[in-house]
PDB file of C-alpha atoms in Angstrom:
ATOM      1  CA  MET M   1       0.000   0.000   0.000  1.00 38.00           C
ATOM      2  CA  ALA M   2       1.316   3.452  -0.899  1.00 46.00           C
ATOM      3  CA  ARG M   3       2.421   5.606   2.017  1.00 46.00           C
ATOM      4  CA  ARG M   4       0.193   8.551   2.809  1.00 47.00           C
ATOM      5  CA  ILE M   5       1.575  12.009   2.092  1.00 43.00           C
ATOM      6  CA  ARG M   6       1.617  13.739   5.461  1.00 47.00           C
ATOM      7  CA  ASN M   7       3.496  16.960   4.740  1.00 52.00           C
ATOM      8  CA  VAL M   8       4.132  19.166   1.699  1.00 53.00           C
ATOM      9  CA  LEU M   9       6.823  21.842   1.466  1.00 56.00           C
ATOM     10  CA  LEU M  10       6.425  24.446  -1.275  1.00 57.00           C
ATOM     11  CA  LEU M  11       9.648  26.076  -2.410  1.00 54.00           C
ATOM     12  CA  ALA M  12       9.939  29.292  -4.398  1.00 54.00           C
ATOM     13  CA  VAL M  13      12.737  29.524  -6.953  1.00 45.00           C
ATOM     14  CA  THR M  14      14.831  32.673  -7.175  1.00 45.00           C
ATOM     15  CA  LEU M  15      16.828  32.907 -10.384  1.00 34.00           C
ATOM     16  CA  CYS M  16      19.209  35.548  -9.046  1.00 34.00           C
ATOM     17  CA  CYS M  17      21.265  32.854  -7.330  1.00 35.00           C
ATOM     18  CA  ILE M  18      23.697  30.355  -8.792  1.00 33.00           C
ATOM     19  CA  SER M  19      22.749  27.121 -10.557  1.00 33.00           C
ATOM     20  CA  LEU M  20      19.648  25.373  -9.250  1.00 33.00           C
ATOM     21  CA  PRO M  21      20.386  22.499  -6.834  1.00 38.00           C
ATOM     22  CA  LEU M  22      17.257  20.533  -7.823  1.00 39.00           C
ATOM     23  CA  GLN M  23      16.025  19.406 -11.234  1.00 41.00           C
ATOM     24  CA  VAL M  24      13.732  22.219 -12.324  1.00 41.00           C
ATOM     25  CA  SER M  25      13.417  24.203 -15.538  1.00 41.00           C
ATOM     26  CA  ALA M  26      14.077  27.939 -15.632  1.00 43.00           C
ATOM     27  CA  GLU M  27      10.418  28.550 -16.445  1.00 45.00           C
ATOM     28  CA  GLU M  28       9.171  27.011 -13.192  1.00 51.00           C
ATOM     29  CA  SER M  29       8.774  29.207 -10.127  1.00 68.00           C
ATOM     30  CA  THR M  30       7.961  26.628  -7.447  1.00 72.00           C
ATOM     31  CA  VAL M  31       8.905  23.082  -6.484  1.00 68.00           C
ATOM     32  CA  THR M  32       6.869  20.849  -4.174  1.00 72.00           C
ATOM     33  CA  LEU M  33       8.424  18.280  -1.840  1.00 67.00           C
ATOM     34  CA  ALA M  34       6.095  15.539  -0.516  1.00 70.00           C
ATOM     35  CA  ILE M  35       7.137  13.952   2.779  1.00 69.00           C
ATOM     36  CA  PRO M  36       5.492  10.824   4.310  1.00 69.00           C
ATOM     37  CA  TYR M  37       5.170  12.307   7.814  1.00 66.00           C
ATOM     38  CA  PRO M  38       4.632  15.773   9.386  1.00 69.00           C
ATOM     39  CA  VAL M  39       7.593  18.154   9.588  1.00 69.00           C
ATOM     40  CA  THR M  40       6.757  20.875  12.108  1.00 67.00           C
ATOM     41  CA  HIS M  41      10.210  22.436  12.142  1.00 67.00           C
ATOM     42  CA  LEU M  42      13.428  22.339  10.161  1.00 72.00           C
ATOM     43  CA  GLU M  43      16.620  21.762  12.073  1.00 71.00           C
ATOM     44  CA  HIS M  44      19.718  22.929  10.228  1.00 71.00           C
ATOM     45  CA  LEU M  45      22.031  20.443  11.861  1.00 72.00           C
ATOM     46  CA  ALA M  46      19.475  17.679  11.249  1.00 62.00           C
ATOM     47  CA  LEU M  47      21.289  15.532  13.754  1.00 52.00           C
ATOM     48  CA  ASP M  48      18.144  13.774  14.970  1.00 54.00           C
ATOM     49  CA  GLU M  49      16.164  13.584  11.696  1.00 67.00           C
ATOM     50  CA  PRO M  50      17.876  12.395   8.505  1.00 66.00           C
ATOM     51  CA  ILE M  51      15.077  13.600   6.192  1.00 71.00           C
ATOM     52  CA  GLN M  52      15.718  17.197   7.284  1.00 72.00           C
ATOM     53  CA  ARG M  53      19.368  16.952   6.304  1.00 68.00           C
ATOM     54  CA  ILE M  54      18.252  15.690   2.905  1.00 71.00           C
ATOM     55  CA  ILE M  55      15.979  18.748   2.555  1.00 75.00           C
ATOM     56  CA  PHE M  56      18.768  21.191   3.430  1.00 75.00           C
ATOM     57  CA  GLU M  57      21.252  19.425   1.179  1.00 73.00           C
ATOM     58  CA  ASN M  58      18.848  20.089  -1.692  1.00 74.00           C
ATOM     59  CA  ILE M  59      17.823  23.683  -0.922  1.00 79.00           C
ATOM     60  CA  GLY M  60      20.868  25.052   0.903  1.00 86.00           C
ATOM     61  CA  ILE M  61      24.407  25.942  -0.093  1.00 91.00           C
ATOM     62  CA  GLY M  62      27.441  25.696   2.161  1.00 93.00           C
ATOM     63  CA  LEU M  63      31.048  26.675   1.537  1.00 96.00           C
ATOM     64  CA  THR M  64      31.636  23.144   0.254  1.00 95.00           C
ATOM     65  CA  LYS M  65      29.635  20.009  -0.462  1.00 90.00           C
ATOM     66  CA  ALA M  66      30.464  16.388   0.166  1.00 87.00           C
ATOM     67  CA  THR M  67      31.177  14.115  -2.775  1.00 89.00           C
ATOM     68  CA  LEU M  68      31.322  10.353  -3.204  1.00 86.00           C
ATOM     69  CA  GLY M  69      34.398   8.612  -1.870  1.00 84.00           C
ATOM     70  CA  ASN M  70      34.752  10.738   1.293  1.00 82.00           C
ATOM     71  CA  GLY M  71      35.699  13.803  -0.698  1.00 88.00           C
ATOM     72  CA  ALA M  72      34.458  17.391  -0.934  1.00 92.00           C
ATOM     73  CA  GLU M  73      34.356  20.155  -3.505  1.00 95.00           C
ATOM     74  CA  LEU M  74      33.689  23.894  -3.522  1.00 96.00           C
ATOM     75  CA  HIS M  75      30.008  24.858  -3.473  1.00 94.00           C
ATOM     76  CA  GLY M  76      29.301  28.382  -2.253  1.00 94.00           C
ATOM     77  CA  ALA M  77      32.979  29.326  -2.002  1.00 96.00           C
ATOM     78  CA  ALA M  78      34.982  30.303  -5.075  1.00 96.00           C
ATOM     79  CA  GLY M  79      38.337  29.349  -3.589  1.00 96.00           C
ATOM     80  CA  MET M  80      39.849  27.459  -0.665  1.00 97.00           C
ATOM     81  CA  GLN M  81      43.280  27.371   0.951  1.00 97.00           C
ATOM     82  CA  ILE M  82      44.436  24.990   3.689  1.00 97.00           C
ATOM     83  CA  LEU M  83      47.078  26.370   6.063  1.00 97.00           C
ATOM     84  CA  GLU M  84      49.016  25.072   9.079  1.00 97.00           C
ATOM     85  CA  GLY M  85      48.465  21.473   8.129  1.00 97.00           C
ATOM     86  CA  GLY M  86      44.699  21.771   8.254  1.00 97.00           C
ATOM     87  CA  ARG M  87      44.319  23.942  11.356  1.00 98.00           C
ATOM     88  CA  THR M  88      43.410  27.087   9.412  1.00 98.00           C
ATOM     89  CA  TRP M  89      41.084  27.189   6.405  1.00 98.00           C
ATOM     90  CA  GLU M  90      40.564  30.208   4.164  1.00 97.00           C
ATOM     91  CA  PHE M  91      37.574  30.455   1.818  1.00 97.00           C
ATOM     92  CA  THR M  92      37.071  33.152  -0.805  1.00 96.00           C
ATOM     93  CA  LEU M  93      33.470  34.065  -1.644  1.00 95.00           C
ATOM     94  CA  PRO M  94      32.289  34.902  -5.190  1.00 93.00           C
ATOM     95  CA  GLU M  95      30.772  38.305  -5.899  1.00 88.00           C
ATOM     96  CA  ASN M  96      27.540  37.097  -7.520  1.00 83.00           C
ATOM     97  CA  LEU M  97      26.067  34.973  -4.750  1.00 84.00           C
ATOM     98  CA  ALA M  98      22.845  36.033  -2.996  1.00 85.00           C
ATOM     99  CA  PHE M  99      20.185  34.767  -0.613  1.00 86.00           C
ATOM    100  CA  PRO M 100      16.651  34.120  -1.973  1.00 82.00           C
ATOM    101  CA  SER M 101      15.693  37.546  -0.601  1.00 81.00           C
ATOM    102  CA  GLY M 102      18.180  39.145  -2.985  1.00 84.00           C
ATOM    103  CA  GLN M 103      20.563  40.139  -0.175  1.00 86.00           C
ATOM    104  CA  SER M 104      24.175  39.655  -1.253  1.00 87.00           C
ATOM    105  CA  LEU M 105      26.288  37.144   0.627  1.00 89.00           C
ATOM    106  CA  GLU M 106      28.940  38.814   2.765  1.00 91.00           C
ATOM    107  CA  ALA M 107      31.790  37.184   4.667  1.00 94.00           C
ATOM    108  CA  ASP M 108      30.382  38.158   8.069  1.00 92.00           C
ATOM    109  CA  GLU M 109      27.189  36.200   7.274  1.00 92.00           C
ATOM    110  CA  VAL M 110      29.306  33.051   7.075  1.00 94.00           C
ATOM    111  CA  ALA M 111      30.909  33.813  10.437  1.00 94.00           C
ATOM    112  CA  GLN M 112      27.498  34.382  12.040  1.00 94.00           C
ATOM    113  CA  SER M 113      26.200  31.118  10.558  1.00 94.00           C
ATOM    114  CA  PHE M 114      28.937  29.106  12.253  1.00 94.00           C
ATOM    115  CA  SER M 115      28.340  30.921  15.558  1.00 93.00           C
ATOM    116  CA  TYR M 116      24.643  30.021  15.352  1.00 90.00           C
ATOM    117  CA  TYR M 117      25.388  26.376  14.530  1.00 89.00           C
ATOM    118  CA  GLN M 118      27.753  26.093  17.470  1.00 90.00           C
ATOM    119  CA  SER M 119      25.063  27.465  19.778  1.00 87.00           C
ATOM    120  CA  GLN M 120      22.703  24.698  18.623  1.00 82.00           C
ATOM    121  CA  ILE M 121      24.965  21.710  19.325  1.00 80.00           C
ATOM    122  CA  SER M 122      23.943  21.344  22.975  1.00 73.00           C
ATOM    123  CA  LYS M 123      20.247  21.603  22.029  1.00 69.00           C
ATOM    124  CA  THR M 124      20.350  18.637  19.680  1.00 60.00           C
ATOM    125  CA  SER M 125      20.740  14.913  20.338  1.00 53.00           C
ATOM    126  CA  ALA M 126      23.069  13.598  17.656  1.00 50.00           C
ATOM    127  CA  PRO M 127      23.057   9.912  16.770  1.00 51.00           C
ATOM    128  CA  LYS M 128      26.292   8.277  15.688  1.00 50.00           C
ATOM    129  CA  THR M 129      25.492   8.897  12.017  1.00 50.00           C
ATOM    130  CA  PHE M 130      25.903  12.672  12.283  1.00 62.00           C
ATOM    131  CA  ALA M 131      28.308  12.941  15.214  1.00 71.00           C
ATOM    132  CA  SER M 132      31.062  13.949  12.787  1.00 78.00           C
ATOM    133  CA  ILE M 133      29.259  17.224  11.984  1.00 82.00           C
ATOM    134  CA  ALA M 134      28.881  18.082  15.674  1.00 83.00           C
ATOM    135  CA  ASN M 135      32.539  17.241  16.308  1.00 88.00           C
ATOM    136  CA  SER M 136      33.591  19.361  13.334  1.00 92.00           C
ATOM    137  CA  LEU M 137      31.628  22.352  14.687  1.00 92.00           C
ATOM    138  CA  SER M 138      32.987  21.899  18.219  1.00 92.00           C
ATOM    139  CA  ASN M 139      36.514  21.974  16.832  1.00 96.00           C
ATOM    140  CA  ILE M 140      36.095  25.526  15.473  1.00 97.00           C
ATOM    141  CA  ASP M 141      38.045  28.039  17.553  1.00 97.00           C
ATOM    142  CA  SER M 142      37.209  31.204  15.583  1.00 96.00           C
ATOM    143  CA  VAL M 143      35.677  32.386  12.324  1.00 96.00           C
ATOM    144  CA  LYS M 144      36.494  35.805  10.893  1.00 95.00           C
ATOM    145  CA  GLY M 145      34.856  37.296   7.840  1.00 93.00           C
ATOM    146  CA  ASP M 146      36.489  40.142   5.917  1.00 86.00           C
ATOM    147  CA  SER M 147      33.789  41.538   3.647  1.00 77.00           C
ATOM    148  CA  GLY M 148      36.260  43.870   1.926  1.00 82.00           C
ATOM    149  CA  SER M 149      38.302  40.960   0.563  1.00 84.00           C
ATOM    150  CA  ARG M 150      35.395  38.473   0.662  1.00 92.00           C
ATOM    151  CA  LEU M 151      37.640  36.203   2.699  1.00 96.00           C
ATOM    152  CA  VAL M 152      36.461  33.847   5.451  1.00 97.00           C
ATOM    153  CA  ARG M 153      39.194  32.573   7.769  1.00 97.00           C
ATOM    154  CA  ILE M 154      38.361  29.603  10.016  1.00 98.00           C
ATOM    155  CA  HIS M 155      40.810  28.597  12.736  1.00 98.00           C
ATOM    156  CA  LEU M 156      40.399  25.168  14.338  1.00 98.00           C
ATOM    157  CA  ARG M 157      41.433  23.981  17.792  1.00 97.00           C
ATOM    158  CA  LYS M 158      43.028  20.914  16.226  1.00 97.00           C
ATOM    159  CA  ALA M 159      44.122  20.340  12.639  1.00 97.00           C
ATOM    160  CA  ASP M 160      41.433  18.606  10.575  1.00 96.00           C
ATOM    161  CA  LEU M 161      42.098  17.830   6.926  1.00 94.00           C
ATOM    162  CA  GLY M 162      38.486  16.632   6.647  1.00 93.00           C
ATOM    163  CA  PHE M 163      36.897  19.952   7.644  1.00 95.00           C
ATOM    164  CA  SER M 164      35.750  20.611   4.071  1.00 95.00           C
ATOM    165  CA  ARG M 165      33.526  17.528   4.342  1.00 92.00           C
ATOM    166  CA  GLY M 166      32.301  18.390   7.852  1.00 90.00           C
ATOM    167  CA  ALA M 167      30.987  21.709   9.152  1.00 92.00           C
ATOM    168  CA  ALA M 168      31.957  23.524   5.931  1.00 94.00           C
ATOM    169  CA  THR M 169      29.083  21.734   4.153  1.00 91.00           C
ATOM    170  CA  LEU M 170      26.365  23.243   6.390  1.00 90.00           C
ATOM    171  CA  PRO M 171      24.128  25.782   4.562  1.00 90.00           C
ATOM    172  CA  ILE M 172      24.900  29.445   5.141  1.00 93.00           C
ATOM    173  CA  ILE M 173      22.102  31.200   7.031  1.00 91.00           C
ATOM    174  CA  ASN M 174      20.699  34.672   6.351  1.00 90.00           C
ATOM    175  CA  SER M 175      21.423  36.161   9.793  1.00 90.00           C
ATOM    176  CA  THR M 176      19.204  39.201   9.179  1.00 88.00           C
ATOM    177  CA  ILE M 177      16.118  37.012   8.704  1.00 87.00           C
ATOM    178  CA  ARG M 178      17.152  34.627  11.488  1.00 88.00           C
ATOM    179  CA  LYS M 179      17.349  37.493  13.983  1.00 90.00           C
ATOM    180  CA  ALA M 180      14.008  38.879  12.784  1.00 89.00           C
ATOM    181  CA  PHE M 181      12.302  35.536  13.475  1.00 86.00           C
ATOM    182  CA  GLY M 182      13.954  35.281  16.876  1.00 87.00           C
ATOM    183  CA  SER M 183      13.144  32.106  18.824  1.00 83.00           C
ATOM    184  CA  GLY M 184      10.638  31.153  16.117  1.00 82.00           C
ATOM    185  CA  TYR M 185      13.394  30.626  13.566  1.00 83.00           C
ATOM    186  CA  GLY M 186      13.307  27.111  12.143  1.00 77.00           C
ATOM    187  CA  TYR M 187       9.566  26.560  12.500  1.00 74.00           C
ATOM    188  CA  GLY M 188       7.085  26.415   9.635  1.00 67.00           C
ATOM    189  CA  THR M 189       8.431  28.610   6.839  1.00 71.00           C
ATOM    190  CA  GLN M 190      10.708  30.660   9.112  1.00 78.00           C
ATOM    191  CA  VAL M 191      13.936  29.510   7.487  1.00 80.00           C
ATOM    192  CA  SER M 192      16.258  31.254   5.059  1.00 82.00           C
ATOM    193  CA  VAL M 193      19.505  29.794   3.755  1.00 86.00           C
ATOM    194  CA  LEU M 194      21.820  30.546   0.870  1.00 87.00           C
ATOM    195  CA  GLY M 195      20.573  28.927  -2.318  1.00 80.00           C
ATOM    196  CA  SER M 196      18.060  29.113  -5.131  1.00 74.00           C
ATOM    197  CA  TYR M 197      15.028  28.208  -3.015  1.00 75.00           C
ATOM    198  CA  GLN M 198      13.006  29.763  -0.226  1.00 74.00           C
ATOM    199  CA  ILE M 199      10.410  27.707   1.674  1.00 75.00           C
ATOM    200  CA  ILE M 200       7.137  29.629   1.336  1.00 73.00           C
ATOM    201  CA  LYS M 201       4.572  27.080   2.530  1.00 72.00           C
ATOM    202  CA  ASN M 202       4.537  24.115   4.890  1.00 69.00           C
ATOM    203  CA  ASP M 203       1.309  22.089   4.824  1.00 70.00           C
ATOM    204  CA  GLU M 204       0.951  19.513   7.575  1.00 64.00           C
ATOM    205  CA  GLU M 205      -1.536  16.643   7.325  1.00 59.00           C
ATOM    206  CA  TYR M 206      -1.786  17.226   3.577  1.00 52.00           C
ATOM    207  CA  GLY M 207      -3.909  14.115   2.960  1.00 44.00           C
TER     208      GLY M 207
END
């Protein structure tokens, strides 16, 4: 018997961003995701709900993205440099990247995203599957964003040559919108990450 559709997320496409992360033609303006159970909130770290990580991997853009074979490649960043044997990572941002709202991506937005993620670690119960992301975040000592040079410098407590496959893959958050939503951020449609899509509708108990 077919599983009942319990939740539908409607995503709006903004063509001002870089290439679309889902299969959709340029003429389409929305994409619908059907999920077999209710999703009342979206957790960026997705450490306790694998389906949410799948959603963010499709609609969000991080500095890098994981590839097959335990590798990683540039995603939102235009350049990457590994220093001090993997203890310091420098990412250069492109000039034509924007949030769905049209707001340009600045280096300090990346720094604020990592600060927010670190603040969420203790609020989430991470199963073994995603413990590597939590460990990668906990290993960050400081993140500095220089908007003038579009450079993001991340210094780790311990050298980690796998950082580009860990915390660097998390989607960059629009801090302006996150602060506007306050404690309600992450619930319903109150989410905004770097990418071509913005969640505009969340229907629970769709039918």
